[in-house]
Tab-separated table of C-alpha atoms and ligand atoms in Angstrom:
chain	number	residue	atom	x	y	z
A	14	MET	CA	178.960	-10.256	-76.887
A	15	GLU	CA	179.122	-6.888	-76.854
A	16	VAL	CA	182.564	-6.444	-75.507
A	17	ALA	CA	183.007	-2.074	-75.769
A	18	THR	CA	179.400	-1.004	-74.341
A	19	GLY	CA	179.002	0.594	-70.557
A	20	LYS	CA	182.644	1.233	-70.329
A	21	LYS	CA	182.737	4.117	-67.433
A	22	GLY	CA	185.267	2.310	-64.684
A	23	ARG	CA	189.656	2.402	-65.137
A	24	PHE	CA	190.927	-1.048	-66.418
A	25	ILE	CA	194.618	-1.339	-65.549
A	26	THR	CA	196.646	-3.973	-65.925
A	27	ILE	CA	199.832	-5.626	-64.462
A	28	GLU	CA	202.642	-7.406	-66.751
A	29	GLY	CA	205.839	-9.450	-66.373
A	30	GLY	CA	207.649	-12.529	-66.843
A	31	GLU	CA	208.471	-14.721	-64.117
A	32	GLY	CA	209.777	-14.275	-60.424
A	33	ALA	CA	209.090	-10.265	-61.117
A	34	GLY	CA	206.879	-10.033	-57.694
A	35	LYS	CA	203.977	-9.259	-59.710
A	36	SER	CA	201.418	-11.052	-57.311
A	37	THR	CA	202.399	-9.632	-54.135
A	38	VAL	CA	202.707	-6.189	-55.212
A	39	ILE	CA	199.378	-6.123	-56.803
A	40	ALA	CA	197.713	-7.618	-53.335
A	41	LYS	CA	199.196	-4.651	-52.104
A	42	LEU	CA	198.326	-2.417	-54.268
A	43	TYR	CA	194.701	-3.545	-53.828
A	44	GLU	CA	195.009	-3.039	-50.092
A	45	GLU	CA	196.509	0.280	-50.506
A	46	LEU	CA	193.333	1.437	-52.942
A	47	LYS	CA	190.785	0.171	-50.515
A	48	THR	CA	191.892	2.118	-48.158
A	49	ARG	CA	192.235	4.969	-50.451
A	50	GLY	CA	188.351	4.326	-50.607
A	51	VAL	CA	188.686	3.268	-54.386
A	52	ASP	CA	186.151	1.144	-55.490
A	53	VAL	CA	188.699	-1.607	-56.890
A	54	LEU	CA	188.066	-5.365	-58.003
A	55	LEU	CA	191.309	-7.341	-58.262
A	56	THR	CA	191.206	-9.994	-60.923
A	57	ARG	CA	193.481	-12.175	-62.834
A	58	GLU	CA	192.738	-14.634	-66.025
A	59	PRO	CA	190.786	-16.596	-65.345
A	60	GLY	CA	189.293	-15.502	-62.376
A	61	GLY	CA	187.296	-18.011	-60.965
A	62	ILE	CA	184.931	-17.930	-63.894
A	63	ASP	CA	183.458	-21.554	-64.408
A	64	ILE	CA	184.020	-21.588	-68.482
A	65	ALA	CA	187.422	-19.707	-68.414
A	66	GLU	CA	188.847	-22.128	-65.888
A	67	LYS	CA	187.714	-24.884	-67.810
A	68	ILE	CA	189.739	-23.691	-71.103
A	69	ARG	CA	192.735	-23.645	-68.784
A	70	GLU	CA	192.490	-26.655	-68.013
A	71	ILE	CA	192.501	-27.681	-71.460
A	72	ILE	CA	195.421	-25.648	-71.788
A	73	LEU	CA	197.671	-26.669	-68.762
A	74	ASN	CA	196.832	-30.558	-68.524
A	75	PRO	CA	200.142	-32.314	-68.636
A	76	ALA	CA	198.766	-35.141	-70.886
A	77	HIS	CA	197.948	-32.635	-73.227
A	78	THR	CA	201.555	-33.101	-75.395
A	79	GLN	CA	200.347	-32.785	-78.903
A	80	MET	CA	198.832	-29.454	-78.285
A	81	ASP	CA	199.595	-26.859	-81.187
A	82	GLU	CA	200.797	-23.653	-80.690
A	83	ARG	CA	198.037	-21.924	-82.203
A	84	THR	CA	195.067	-24.095	-80.460
A	85	GLU	CA	197.025	-22.520	-77.014
A	86	ALA	CA	197.071	-19.112	-78.175
A	87	LEU	CA	193.119	-19.282	-79.276
A	88	LEU	CA	192.584	-20.971	-76.068
A	89	TYR	CA	194.160	-18.526	-74.148
A	90	ALA	CA	192.424	-15.535	-75.859
A	91	ALA	CA	188.858	-17.851	-75.578
A	92	ALA	CA	189.633	-18.216	-71.734
A	93	ARG	CA	190.276	-13.961	-71.396
A	94	GLY	CA	187.150	-13.386	-73.702
A	95	GLN	CA	185.432	-15.237	-71.346
A	96	HIS	CA	186.555	-13.658	-67.960
A	97	LEU	CA	186.519	-9.904	-69.737
A	98	ALA	CA	182.559	-10.852	-70.681
A	99	GLU	CA	181.756	-11.839	-67.130
A	100	LYS	CA	183.889	-10.476	-64.888
A	101	VAL	CA	185.880	-7.341	-66.139
A	102	LEU	CA	183.046	-5.709	-68.284
A	103	PRO	CA	180.313	-5.602	-65.707
A	104	ALA	CA	182.536	-4.362	-63.007
A	105	LEU	CA	183.890	-1.763	-65.310
A	106	ALA	CA	180.184	-0.936	-66.095
A	107	GLU	CA	179.506	-0.067	-61.954
A	108	GLY	CA	182.367	2.110	-62.220
A	109	LYS	CA	185.088	0.184	-60.563
A	110	LEU	CA	188.508	0.153	-61.100
A	111	VAL	CA	189.825	-3.199	-62.402
A	112	LEU	CA	193.425	-4.313	-61.331
A	113	CYS	CA	194.043	-7.366	-63.791
A	114	ASP	CA	196.589	-9.585	-63.022
A	115	ARG	CA	198.276	-10.608	-66.858
A	116	PHE	CA	196.091	-9.758	-69.576
A	117	ILE	CA	196.325	-9.525	-73.968
A	118	ASP	CA	200.489	-8.323	-73.910
A	119	SER	CA	200.807	-11.737	-71.824
A	120	SER	CA	199.612	-13.137	-74.987
A	121	LEU	CA	201.555	-11.259	-76.991
A	122	ALA	CA	205.106	-11.605	-75.436
A	123	TYR	CA	204.968	-15.093	-74.710
A	124	GLN	CA	202.747	-16.821	-77.496
A	125	GLY	CA	203.679	-14.284	-80.294
A	126	HIS	CA	207.083	-13.487	-79.612
A	127	ALA	CA	208.828	-16.209	-77.133
A	128	ARG	CA	207.127	-19.002	-79.017
A	129	GLY	CA	207.315	-17.675	-82.316
A	130	LEU	CA	203.627	-17.031	-83.169
A	131	GLY	CA	204.247	-13.473	-84.244
A	132	ILE	CA	202.871	-10.297	-82.396
A	133	ASP	CA	200.664	-9.536	-84.756
A	134	ALA	CA	199.369	-12.898	-85.455
A	135	VAL	CA	198.257	-13.175	-81.934
A	136	TYR	CA	197.054	-9.659	-81.748
A	137	GLN	CA	194.199	-10.364	-84.039
A	138	ILE	CA	192.855	-12.794	-82.615
A	139	ASN	CA	193.048	-11.459	-79.293
A	140	ARG	CA	191.437	-8.364	-80.331
A	141	PHE	CA	188.914	-10.959	-81.577
A	142	ALA	CA	188.271	-11.698	-78.243
A	143	VAL	CA	188.534	-8.235	-76.634
A	144	GLY	CA	186.953	-6.483	-78.881
A	145	ASP	CA	188.362	-2.609	-78.068
A	146	CYS	CA	188.236	-3.183	-74.438
A	147	MET	CA	191.887	-2.458	-74.072
A	148	PRO	CA	193.498	-1.748	-70.532
A	149	GLU	CA	194.319	2.195	-70.358
A	150	LEU	CA	197.141	1.839	-68.082
A	151	THR	CA	199.580	-1.600	-67.729
A	152	LEU	CA	202.341	-1.447	-65.343
A	153	PHE	CA	205.496	-3.543	-66.517
A	154	PHE	CA	207.575	-5.403	-64.139
A	155	ASP	CA	210.784	-5.666	-65.672
A	156	VAL	CA	212.870	-7.855	-64.218
A	157	GLN	CA	216.616	-9.938	-65.653
A	158	PRO	CA	215.232	-13.488	-66.069
A	159	GLU	CA	218.365	-14.580	-64.177
A	160	THR	CA	216.825	-12.562	-61.279
A	161	GLY	CA	213.336	-13.643	-61.947
A	162	LEU	CA	214.419	-17.352	-61.532
A	163	ALA	CA	216.462	-16.672	-58.761
A	164	ARG	CA	213.841	-15.407	-56.813
A	165	ILE	CA	211.438	-18.076	-57.570
A	166	ASN	CA	214.095	-21.079	-56.785
A	167	ALA	CA	214.928	-18.926	-53.474
A	168	SER	CA	211.393	-18.881	-52.716
A	169	ARG	CA	211.519	-22.712	-53.039
A	170	GLY	CA	214.401	-23.337	-51.112
A	171	ARG	CA	216.795	-24.139	-53.756
A	172	GLU	CA	219.928	-22.991	-56.297
A	173	VAL	CA	219.123	-22.332	-59.614
A	174	ASN	CA	219.422	-25.296	-61.680
A	175	ARG	CA	220.676	-26.641	-65.257
A	176	LEU	CA	216.884	-27.000	-66.271
A	177	ASP	CA	215.954	-23.448	-65.013
A	178	LEU	CA	218.854	-22.222	-66.919
A	179	GLU	CA	218.139	-24.114	-70.469
A	180	GLY	CA	214.780	-22.370	-69.542
A	181	MET	CA	216.691	-19.124	-69.645
A	182	ARG	CA	216.692	-18.754	-73.287
A	183	PHE	CA	212.941	-18.335	-73.548
A	184	HIS	CA	212.525	-16.033	-70.551
A	185	GLU	CA	214.897	-13.717	-72.245
A	186	LEU	CA	212.573	-14.187	-75.570
A	187	VAL	CA	209.242	-13.125	-73.215
A	188	ARG	CA	211.656	-9.980	-71.761
A	189	GLU	CA	211.591	-8.884	-75.601
A	190	GLY	CA	208.769	-10.072	-76.592
A	191	TYR	CA	207.290	-7.358	-73.833
A	192	GLN	CA	209.900	-4.869	-75.015
A	193	LEU	CA	208.625	-5.230	-78.644
A	194	VAL	CA	204.868	-4.729	-77.601
A	195	MET	CA	205.590	-1.538	-75.344
A	196	GLU	CA	207.264	-0.303	-78.605
A	197	ARG	CA	203.987	-0.838	-80.213
A	198	ASP	CA	202.142	1.226	-77.368
A	199	PRO	CA	204.435	3.091	-75.527
A	200	GLU	CA	201.638	5.674	-74.311
A	201	ARG	CA	199.843	2.824	-72.293
A	202	PHE	CA	203.059	1.343	-70.221
A	203	VAL	CA	205.134	2.458	-67.235
A	204	VAL	CA	207.851	0.502	-67.043
A	205	ILE	CA	208.395	-0.589	-62.960
A	206	ASP	CA	212.126	-1.783	-62.152
A	207	ALA	CA	211.884	-5.126	-60.531
A	208	GLU	CA	214.754	-5.719	-59.779
A	209	GLN	CA	214.812	-3.302	-56.808
A	210	PRO	CA	213.731	-4.817	-52.906
A	211	MET	CA	209.894	-5.727	-53.014
A	212	GLU	CA	209.204	-2.717	-51.017
A	213	GLN	CA	210.690	-0.173	-53.624
A	214	VAL	CA	208.873	-2.180	-56.110
A	215	TYR	CA	205.404	-1.560	-54.160
A	216	GLN	CA	206.206	2.078	-53.676
A	217	SER	CA	207.219	2.778	-57.868
A	218	ALA	CA	204.085	0.682	-58.641
A	219	LEU	CA	201.955	2.689	-56.289
A	220	GLN	CA	203.422	6.044	-57.612
A	221	ALA	CA	202.729	5.337	-60.958
A	222	LEU	CA	199.066	4.060	-60.197
A	223	LEU	CA	198.157	7.423	-58.497
A	224	ASP	CA	199.782	9.357	-61.204
A	225	ARG	CA	197.467	8.009	-63.847
A	226	LEU	CA	194.603	8.336	-61.615
B	317	TYD	P1	199.794	-17.125	-64.011
B	317	TYD	O1	199.371	-18.303	-63.601
B	317	TYD	O2	199.143	-16.007	-64.598
B	317	TYD	O3	201.109	-17.367	-63.547
B	317	TYD	P2	202.309	-15.945	-62.883
B	317	TYD	O4	201.525	-14.389	-63.492
B	317	TYD	O5	202.021	-16.186	-61.288
B	317	TYD	O6	203.490	-16.214	-63.481
B	317	TYD	O7	200.833	-17.458	-65.545
B	317	TYD	C1	200.974	-18.980	-65.969
B	317	TYD	C2	201.575	-19.156	-67.209
B	317	TYD	O8	201.122	-18.958	-68.188
B	317	TYD	C3	203.248	-17.746	-67.246
B	317	TYD	O9	204.047	-18.843	-67.108
B	317	TYD	C4	202.537	-16.946	-68.029
B	317	TYD	C5	201.727	-17.712	-68.955
B	317	TYD	N1	200.427	-17.622	-70.148
B	317	TYD	C6	201.235	-17.048	-71.284
B	317	TYD	O10	201.559	-18.056	-71.653
B	317	TYD	N2	199.939	-16.458	-71.860
B	317	TYD	C7	198.783	-15.970	-71.415
B	317	TYD	O11	198.154	-15.111	-72.537
B	317	TYD	C8	198.660	-15.924	-69.809
B	317	TYD	C9	197.928	-15.053	-69.427
B	317	TYD	C10	199.869	-16.430	-69.427
């Protein structure tokens, strides 16, 4: 698989923990860019790609309780490679701006740091999957785990419960993981303060995007 050829579009990714408002904001960014006449593709892994969907089903299947963390990381990388090859790279070759909800940094933060596999190890397998096709810009939606989980629960109409709080340490590790990843590659990232009301989060993200285009 030649993953690095024919690239002339712009590849931009959005990252963040749970309840950061990524999906709401990314949908608005997509609409705004289209209105401005930008040829844009909005996608997210596994992105409707049959092979990647099937890999994702294996990862998420609740019956697979025995799945090893390394297997999980490899499967995420495999699904990512397929989504890239089948959808992202062709769009970039056509000169599109590709906005992707989560990419390699999710694996670095979740599998590499929060699950403890090591950011370097997870980076290596992902580089094998994606070649040198890295985003030119990544917007990191930064939210405290408490705020993010409260938002998720508010949208489900219930309070934060004991189980959510037990999971808090994991979400803190995810956030810490993203900080470590950003320190390794500071030029690629713009941090968006996702504690703000959603409209302001959107305005900050739009501004960051327009500044780079
Ligand atoms: P997703 O379906 O993208 O949901 P959202 O972006 O709305 O949170 O991701 C589902 C979960 O999978 C989310 O908790 C993050 C996790 N994830 C990983 O652990 N590693 C990865 O490489 C990716 C892409 C996601």
